[in-house]
Coordinates of C-alpha atoms in Angstrom, one line a residue:
X787 CA -37.1 -77.5 -21.1
X788 CA -34.5 -75.2 -19.8
X789 CA -32.1 -76.6 -17.2
X790 CA -32.5 -75.2 -13.8
X791 CA -30.5 -71.9 -13.3
X792 CA -28.2 -72.2 -10.2
X793 CA -29.0 -70.1 -7.3
X794 CA -27.3 -67.0 -6.2
X795 CA -26.7 -67.4 -2.5
X796 CA -27.2 -64.1 -0.6
X797 CA -23.9 -62.4 0.2
X798 CA -23.2 -60.1 3.1
X799 CA -23.4 -56.4 2.0
X800 CA -20.3 -55.3 0.0
X801 CA -19.0 -58.9 -0.3
X802 CA -18.5 -60.2 -3.9
X803 CA -18.4 -63.6 -5.2
X804 CA -14.8 -64.2 -6.6
X805 CA -14.0 -66.1 -9.7
X806 CA -11.1 -65.9 -12.4
X807 CA -13.3 -64.8 -15.4
X808 CA -16.9 -63.4 -15.7
X809 CA -18.5 -64.0 -19.0
X810 CA -21.4 -61.4 -19.5
X811 CA -24.1 -62.6 -21.7
X812 CA -25.3 -66.1 -22.7
X813 CA -26.1 -65.8 -26.4
X814 CA -24.1 -67.6 -29.2
X815 CA -20.9 -65.6 -28.4
X816 CA -21.3 -66.1 -24.5
X817 CA -22.0 -69.8 -24.8
X818 CA -19.2 -70.4 -27.2
X819 CA -16.7 -68.5 -24.9
X820 CA -17.9 -70.6 -21.9
X821 CA -17.4 -73.8 -23.7
X822 CA -13.8 -73.1 -24.6
X823 CA -13.0 -72.1 -21.2
X824 CA -14.4 -75.4 -19.9
X825 CA -12.2 -77.3 -22.6
X826 CA -9.2 -75.3 -21.3
X827 CA -9.7 -76.6 -17.8
X828 CA -11.7 -73.9 -16.1
X829 CA -14.8 -75.0 -14.1
X830 CA -18.1 -73.4 -14.7
X831 CA -19.3 -71.8 -11.4
X832 CA -15.8 -71.7 -9.9
X833 CA -13.1 -70.8 -12.4
X834 CA -15.6 -68.7 -14.4
X835 CA -19.1 -67.5 -13.9
X836 CA -21.7 -66.7 -16.7
X837 CA -24.1 -64.0 -16.2
X838 CA -27.2 -63.4 -18.4
X839 CA -30.1 -60.9 -18.1
X840 CA -32.7 -62.9 -20.1
X841 CA -35.3 -64.7 -18.1
X842 CA -34.4 -68.1 -19.9
X843 CA -31.8 -69.6 -22.3
X844 CA -31.9 -68.3 -25.9
X845 CA -30.2 -64.8 -25.8
X846 CA -31.9 -62.4 -28.0
X847 CA -33.6 -65.0 -30.1
X848 CA -36.3 -65.5 -27.5
X849 CA -37.4 -62.0 -28.4
X850 CA -37.7 -62.3 -32.1
X851 CA -41.2 -61.9 -34.1
X852 CA -43.3 -65.1 -34.6
X853 CA -43.2 -65.0 -38.3
X854 CA -39.3 -65.4 -38.1
X855 CA -39.1 -69.3 -38.6
X856 CA -36.3 -71.8 -39.3
X857 CA -37.1 -71.3 -42.9
X858 CA -36.8 -67.5 -43.1
X859 CA -34.1 -66.8 -40.6
X860 CA -30.5 -66.5 -41.4
X861 CA -28.6 -69.7 -40.9
X862 CA -28.3 -70.7 -37.1
X863 CA -24.8 -71.8 -36.9
X864 CA -24.0 -74.8 -34.6
X865 CA -22.3 -74.0 -31.3
X866 CA -19.0 -75.9 -30.7
X867 CA -19.3 -79.4 -29.6
X868 CA -23.1 -79.8 -30.4
X869 CA -25.0 -79.7 -33.5
X870 CA -28.3 -77.6 -33.8
X871 CA -29.9 -80.6 -35.1
X872 CA -29.2 -82.7 -31.9
X873 CA -31.7 -80.5 -30.0
X874 CA -34.1 -79.3 -32.7
X875 CA -35.9 -81.3 -35.5
X876 CA -34.6 -79.2 -38.4
X877 CA -37.2 -80.7 -40.8
X878 CA -39.9 -78.7 -39.1
X879 CA -39.1 -75.5 -41.1
X880 CA -42.0 -73.4 -39.9
X881 CA -41.2 -73.8 -36.2
X882 CA -40.5 -70.2 -34.6
X883 CA -36.8 -69.3 -34.3
X884 CA -37.9 -67.8 -30.9
X885 CA -38.8 -71.3 -29.8
X886 CA -36.2 -73.4 -31.6
X887 CA -33.0 -71.5 -30.6
X888 CA -33.9 -71.2 -27.0
X889 CA -34.5 -75.0 -26.8
X890 CA -30.9 -75.5 -28.5
X891 CA -29.2 -73.2 -26.2
X892 CA -30.9 -74.8 -23.1
X893 CA -29.9 -78.2 -24.2
X894 CA -26.3 -76.9 -24.9
X895 CA -26.0 -75.4 -21.5
X896 CA -27.2 -78.4 -19.7
X897 CA -25.0 -80.8 -21.8
X898 CA -21.8 -78.9 -20.9
X899 CA -22.8 -77.8 -17.3
X900 CA -22.2 -74.2 -18.0
X901 CA -24.5 -73.2 -14.9
X902 CA -25.7 -69.8 -16.2
X903 CA -26.9 -67.5 -13.6
X904 CA -30.0 -65.7 -14.7
X905 CA -31.8 -63.4 -14.6
X906 CA -28.9 -61.1 -13.7
X907 CA -28.5 -57.7 -15.1
X908 CA -25.0 -56.2 -14.9
X909 CA -25.2 -52.6 -14.0
X910 CA -21.5 -51.6 -14.0
X911 CA -18.0 -53.1 -14.2
X912 CA -15.1 -51.0 -12.7
X913 CA -11.6 -51.8 -11.6
X914 CA -10.8 -52.9 -8.1
X915 CA -6.9 -52.9 -7.7
X916 CA -5.8 -55.9 -9.9
X917 CA -9.4 -57.3 -10.3
X918 CA -12.7 -56.2 -11.7
X919 CA -15.8 -55.5 -9.6
X920 CA -19.2 -56.4 -11.6
X921 CA -22.0 -54.9 -9.9
X922 CA -25.4 -56.5 -10.5
X923 CA -29.2 -56.5 -9.5
X924 CA -28.3 -59.8 -7.9
X925 CA -25.1 -58.9 -5.9
X926 CA -21.6 -58.2 -6.7
X927 CA -18.9 -60.3 -8.4
X928 CA -15.1 -60.0 -8.5
X929 CA -13.1 -61.5 -11.3
X930 CA -9.6 -61.0 -12.8
X931 CA -10.8 -61.1 -16.4
X932 CA -14.1 -60.4 -18.4
X933 CA -15.4 -61.6 -21.6
X934 CA -18.2 -59.5 -22.6
X935 CA -20.8 -60.9 -24.8
X936 CA -23.9 -58.8 -24.6
X937 CA -24.5 -58.3 -28.1
X938 CA -26.6 -55.6 -29.4
X939 CA -30.4 -56.4 -28.9
X940 CA -30.6 -54.2 -25.9
X941 CA -29.5 -51.2 -27.9
X942 CA -31.6 -50.3 -30.8
X943 CA -30.6 -47.4 -33.0
X944 CA -33.1 -44.8 -34.1
X945 CA -31.6 -41.7 -35.9
X946 CA -32.7 -38.3 -34.6
X947 CA -34.3 -37.1 -37.8
X948 CA -36.0 -33.5 -37.7
X949 CA -39.4 -33.7 -36.5
X950 CA -39.4 -37.1 -35.1
X951 CA -41.0 -36.0 -31.8
X952 CA -44.0 -34.2 -33.5
X953 CA -45.0 -37.2 -35.6
X954 CA -48.7 -38.1 -34.5
X955 CA -48.6 -41.7 -35.8
X956 CA -46.9 -44.7 -34.3
X957 CA -43.0 -45.4 -34.4
X958 CA -41.4 -48.6 -33.6
X959 CA -38.0 -50.3 -34.1
X960 CA -37.4 -53.7 -35.5
X961 CA -37.2 -55.3 -32.0
X962 CA -40.8 -54.1 -31.4
X963 CA -42.3 -55.9 -34.4
X964 CA -44.5 -58.7 -33.8
X965 CA -46.9 -59.3 -36.8
X966 CA -47.8 -57.5 -40.0
X967 CA -51.6 -57.8 -39.6
X968 CA -51.6 -55.1 -36.9
X969 CA -50.8 -52.7 -39.7
X970 CA -53.7 -53.5 -42.0
X971 CA -55.4 -50.5 -43.4
X972 CA -52.4 -48.2 -42.4
X973 CA -49.6 -46.6 -44.6
X974 CA -46.2 -47.9 -43.3
X975 CA -43.0 -46.2 -44.0
X976 CA -40.1 -48.6 -43.6
X977 CA -36.7 -47.2 -42.9
X978 CA -33.5 -49.3 -43.6
X979 CA -31.7 -51.3 -46.1
X980 CA -30.7 -54.5 -44.2
X981 CA -32.0 -58.0 -44.1
X982 CA -34.6 -57.2 -41.3
X983 CA -35.9 -54.4 -43.3
X984 CA -36.5 -56.7 -46.4
X985 CA -38.2 -59.2 -44.2
X986 CA -40.4 -56.8 -42.6
X987 CA -41.2 -55.0 -45.9
X988 CA -42.1 -58.4 -47.5
X989 CA -44.7 -59.2 -44.8
X990 CA -46.2 -55.6 -44.3
X991 CA -46.5 -54.8 -48.0
X992 CA -48.8 -57.9 -48.4
X993 CA -51.3 -56.5 -46.0
X994 CA -51.2 -52.8 -46.6
X995 CA -49.5 -49.9 -48.5
X996 CA -45.9 -49.1 -47.7
X997 CA -42.9 -46.7 -48.6
X998 CA -39.4 -48.1 -48.4
X999 CA -36.7 -45.7 -47.8
X1000 CA -33.0 -46.1 -47.5
X1001 CA -30.0 -43.9 -46.8
X1002 CA -27.9 -45.5 -49.4
X1003 CA -29.1 -47.6 -52.5
X1004 CA -29.3 -51.2 -51.6
X1005 CA -26.9 -53.4 -53.0
X1006 CA -28.2 -56.7 -54.1
X1007 CA -25.7 -59.6 -54.5
X1008 CA -25.9 -62.2 -57.3
X1009 CA -24.4 -65.7 -56.9
X1010 CA -23.3 -67.7 -53.9
X1011 CA -21.6 -66.0 -50.9
X1012 CA -18.7 -68.5 -50.4
X1013 CA -16.2 -68.7 -47.8
X1014 CA -13.8 -66.3 -49.5
X1015 CA -16.4 -63.7 -49.9
X1016 CA -17.2 -64.1 -46.2
X1017 CA -13.6 -63.8 -45.2
X1018 CA -13.1 -60.6 -47.0
X1019 CA -16.2 -59.1 -45.6
X1020 CA -15.2 -59.8 -42.1
X1021 CA -11.8 -58.5 -42.9
X1022 CA -13.3 -55.2 -43.7
X1023 CA -15.1 -54.9 -40.4
X1024 CA -11.9 -56.2 -38.5
X1025 CA -9.8 -53.5 -40.2
X1026 CA -12.1 -50.8 -38.8
X1027 CA -12.0 -51.8 -35.1
X1028 CA -8.3 -52.5 -35.1
X1029 CA -8.0 -49.0 -36.1
X1030 CA -10.2 -47.9 -33.2
X1031 CA -13.3 -47.1 -35.3
X1032 CA -16.8 -47.9 -34.6
X1033 CA -17.5 -51.3 -36.3
X1034 CA -19.9 -51.4 -39.3
X1035 CA -22.1 -54.5 -39.4
X1036 CA -20.8 -57.6 -41.5
X1037 CA -24.0 -57.4 -43.5
X1038 CA -23.4 -53.8 -44.4
X1039 CA -20.3 -54.9 -46.5
X1040 CA -21.8 -58.2 -48.0
X1041 CA -24.8 -56.9 -49.7
X1042 CA -28.5 -58.4 -49.8
X1043 CA -28.7 -61.9 -51.3
X1044 CA -30.9 -61.9 -54.5
X1045 CA -33.0 -64.7 -53.2
X1046 CA -36.5 -66.0 -54.3
X1047 CA -38.1 -63.7 -51.8
X1048 CA -36.3 -60.7 -53.4
X1049 CA -37.5 -61.7 -56.8
X1050 CA -41.0 -62.2 -55.5
X1051 CA -41.0 -58.6 -54.0
X1052 CA -39.7 -57.2 -57.2
X1053 CA -42.3 -58.9 -59.1
X1054 CA -45.1 -57.4 -57.0
X1055 CA -43.5 -54.1 -57.1
X1056 CA -42.8 -53.8 -53.4
X1057 CA -39.0 -53.0 -53.8
X1058 CA -39.4 -49.5 -55.2
X1059 CA -36.9 -47.8 -52.9
X1060 CA -37.0 -44.2 -52.2
X1061 CA -34.1 -42.0 -50.8
X1062 CA -34.1 -41.0 -47.2
X1063 CA -36.5 -38.1 -46.4
X1064 CA -35.2 -34.9 -44.8
X1065 CA -37.8 -34.5 -42.0
X1066 CA -40.7 -36.0 -40.3
X1067 CA -44.0 -34.1 -40.1
X1068 CA -47.0 -34.5 -37.7
X1069 CA -48.6 -36.7 -40.4
X1070 CA -45.9 -38.3 -42.5
X1071 CA -42.5 -37.5 -43.9
X1072 CA -41.2 -34.8 -46.4
X1073 CA -38.2 -35.0 -48.7
X1074 CA -35.9 -32.2 -49.4
X1075 CA -37.7 -31.5 -52.9
X1076 CA -40.9 -30.9 -51.0
X1077 CA -42.6 -34.1 -51.7
X1078 CA -44.5 -35.4 -48.8
X1079 CA -45.9 -39.0 -47.9
X1080 CA -48.6 -39.4 -45.5
X1081 CA -48.1 -42.2 -43.0
X1082 CA -49.6 -43.9 -40.0
X1083 CA -46.7 -45.8 -38.9
X1084 CA -42.8 -45.5 -39.2
X1085 CA -40.9 -48.6 -38.7
X1086 CA -37.2 -48.1 -38.1
X1087 CA -35.2 -51.0 -39.2
X1088 CA -32.0 -49.1 -38.5
X1089 CA -30.1 -51.7 -36.6
X1090 CA -28.3 -51.8 -33.2
X1091 CA -25.4 -50.6 -31.4
X1092 CA -23.2 -52.5 -29.1
X1093 CA -24.5 -52.8 -25.6
X1094 CA -21.3 -51.7 -23.7
X1095 CA -22.8 -49.1 -21.3
X1096 CA -22.0 -51.2 -18.2
X1097 CA -18.2 -51.0 -19.2
X1098 CA -18.1 -47.3 -19.4
X1099 CA -16.1 -46.9 -16.1
X1100 CA -13.3 -48.7 -17.8
X1101 CA -12.8 -45.8 -20.5
X1102 CA -12.3 -48.2 -23.2
X1103 CA -13.7 -45.8 -26.0
X1104 CA -11.6 -43.4 -28.2
X1105 CA -12.9 -40.1 -29.1
X1106 CA -14.1 -41.6 -32.4
X1107 CA -16.6 -43.8 -30.5
X1108 CA -14.7 -46.9 -31.3
X1109 CA -12.4 -49.2 -29.3
X1110 CA -8.9 -50.2 -30.3
X1111 CA -9.2 -54.1 -30.7
X1112 CA -6.2 -56.5 -30.8
X1113 CA -5.5 -60.2 -30.6
X1114 CA -5.7 -62.8 -33.2
X1115 CA -9.4 -62.2 -34.1
X1116 CA -9.6 -58.7 -32.9
X1117 CA -11.4 -59.6 -29.5
X1118 CA -8.9 -58.2 -27.0
X1119 CA -9.3 -54.5 -26.0
X1120 CA -5.8 -53.0 -26.6
X1121 CA -6.2 -50.6 -23.6
X1122 CA -7.2 -53.4 -21.2
X1123 CA -6.1 -56.9 -22.3
X1124 CA -8.0 -58.4 -19.5
X1125 CA -11.3 -57.6 -21.3
X1126 CA -12.4 -59.5 -24.5
X1127 CA -15.2 -58.2 -26.4
X1128 CA -17.1 -61.1 -28.4
X1129 CA -19.9 -60.1 -30.7
X1130 CA -18.4 -56.7 -31.4
X1131 CA -17.4 -55.9 -34.8
X1132 CA -16.0 -59.1 -36.7
X1133 CA -17.3 -61.5 -34.3
X1134 CA -20.9 -60.0 -34.5
X1135 CA -22.1 -63.0 -36.8
X1136 CA -22.9 -66.3 -35.3
X1137 CA -20.2 -68.1 -37.1
X1138 CA -17.7 -65.3 -36.1
X1139 CA -18.7 -65.6 -32.4
X1140 CA -17.8 -69.2 -32.4
X1141 CA -14.2 -68.7 -33.6
X1142 CA -13.9 -65.7 -31.5
X1143 CA -14.9 -67.4 -28.3
X1144 CA -12.1 -69.9 -28.8
X1145 CA -9.5 -67.1 -29.2
X1146 CA -10.7 -65.1 -26.4
X1147 CA -10.7 -68.0 -24.1
X1148 CA -7.1 -68.9 -24.9
X1149 CA -6.0 -65.3 -24.9
X1150 CA -7.5 -64.2 -21.7
X1151 CA -6.4 -67.4 -19.9
X1152 CA -2.6 -66.6 -21.2
X1153 CA -2.8 -63.0 -20.2
X1154 CA -4.1 -64.0 -16.7
X1155 CA -1.5 -66.6 -16.5
X1156 CA -4.0 -69.5 -15.8
X1157 CA -2.4 -72.8 -17.0
X1158 CA -3.8 -76.1 -16.6
X1159 CA -2.8 -76.3 -12.8
X1160 CA -4.4 -73.1 -12.1
X1161 CA -7.6 -74.0 -14.1
X1162 CA -8.2 -77.3 -12.3
X1163 CA -8.3 -75.4 -8.9

């Protein structure tokens, strides 16, 4: 059961609810940040406020496809201070991730009294003197600092290939996928070389014919992915955002683990990757050499972009499209140190979000001059 969300009392027109810090988003990154703010003495609902646009606890997990279970999902890392197993029976591996993770997040919010306000959609964040004005569909808030933890789920990316608008079949993104059975009897083109593409290819190829295309040859990784390899992968992503470049995903530099699922797909002949097509036709796709493939469905497993449009008035982006990031774990916006981005770049993984939440809470409170005495007010 979700903890009851706190009520937003109506405010007179133009009057904003004041707090020290607003945390935007209540996924792994937002909850981790909120936890560390409480550990440093800020009171939820007074010293800081968490805003979440989802209808219930669970972040983006609550919207994942039904076949993504605890046995197939990438590891769900514990939030700080409370193990996943304290809220969820992890021996039941076939439980849907869309049920288990929200159950965990709801229990976590209740245990630490995080008082998440939802559903609240943030429309825009702008400067108002020494403070920020956060305008939402449930009123206005005023804060001295921002921890943005909105993730990527709300910003699916589909590349603009020639002919995409004239395709007469169905097109969908990873986030729209539900079950493979709906594609039975249709030819499906699956675009993308990440973990989600592999998962969907595995399921769909068992009920119908498929074509798998990727922009670059997929890199399969043999052997264990230890802590040293993980740190090296995160470092590559961190270097980009510290240079003000758009982040690559952590997965893009780690490769795909050669798992039993991968081996089974290879044995079935379902991992025959083709290079990216050059255009989309009314009835399928066409390559530069003239080859064509009829298709009923194109599934774009082409990832997401950071959901940061509400921060546009702050002018954080460079001409490159990236944001110069600083701080111990590259969460602090260099142009505006009162804003921290969690889940952006190296903190996009669940374990990265935990560490980044701690760093952001400490650094932002120091920037704002909030010590133990001020935090307790």
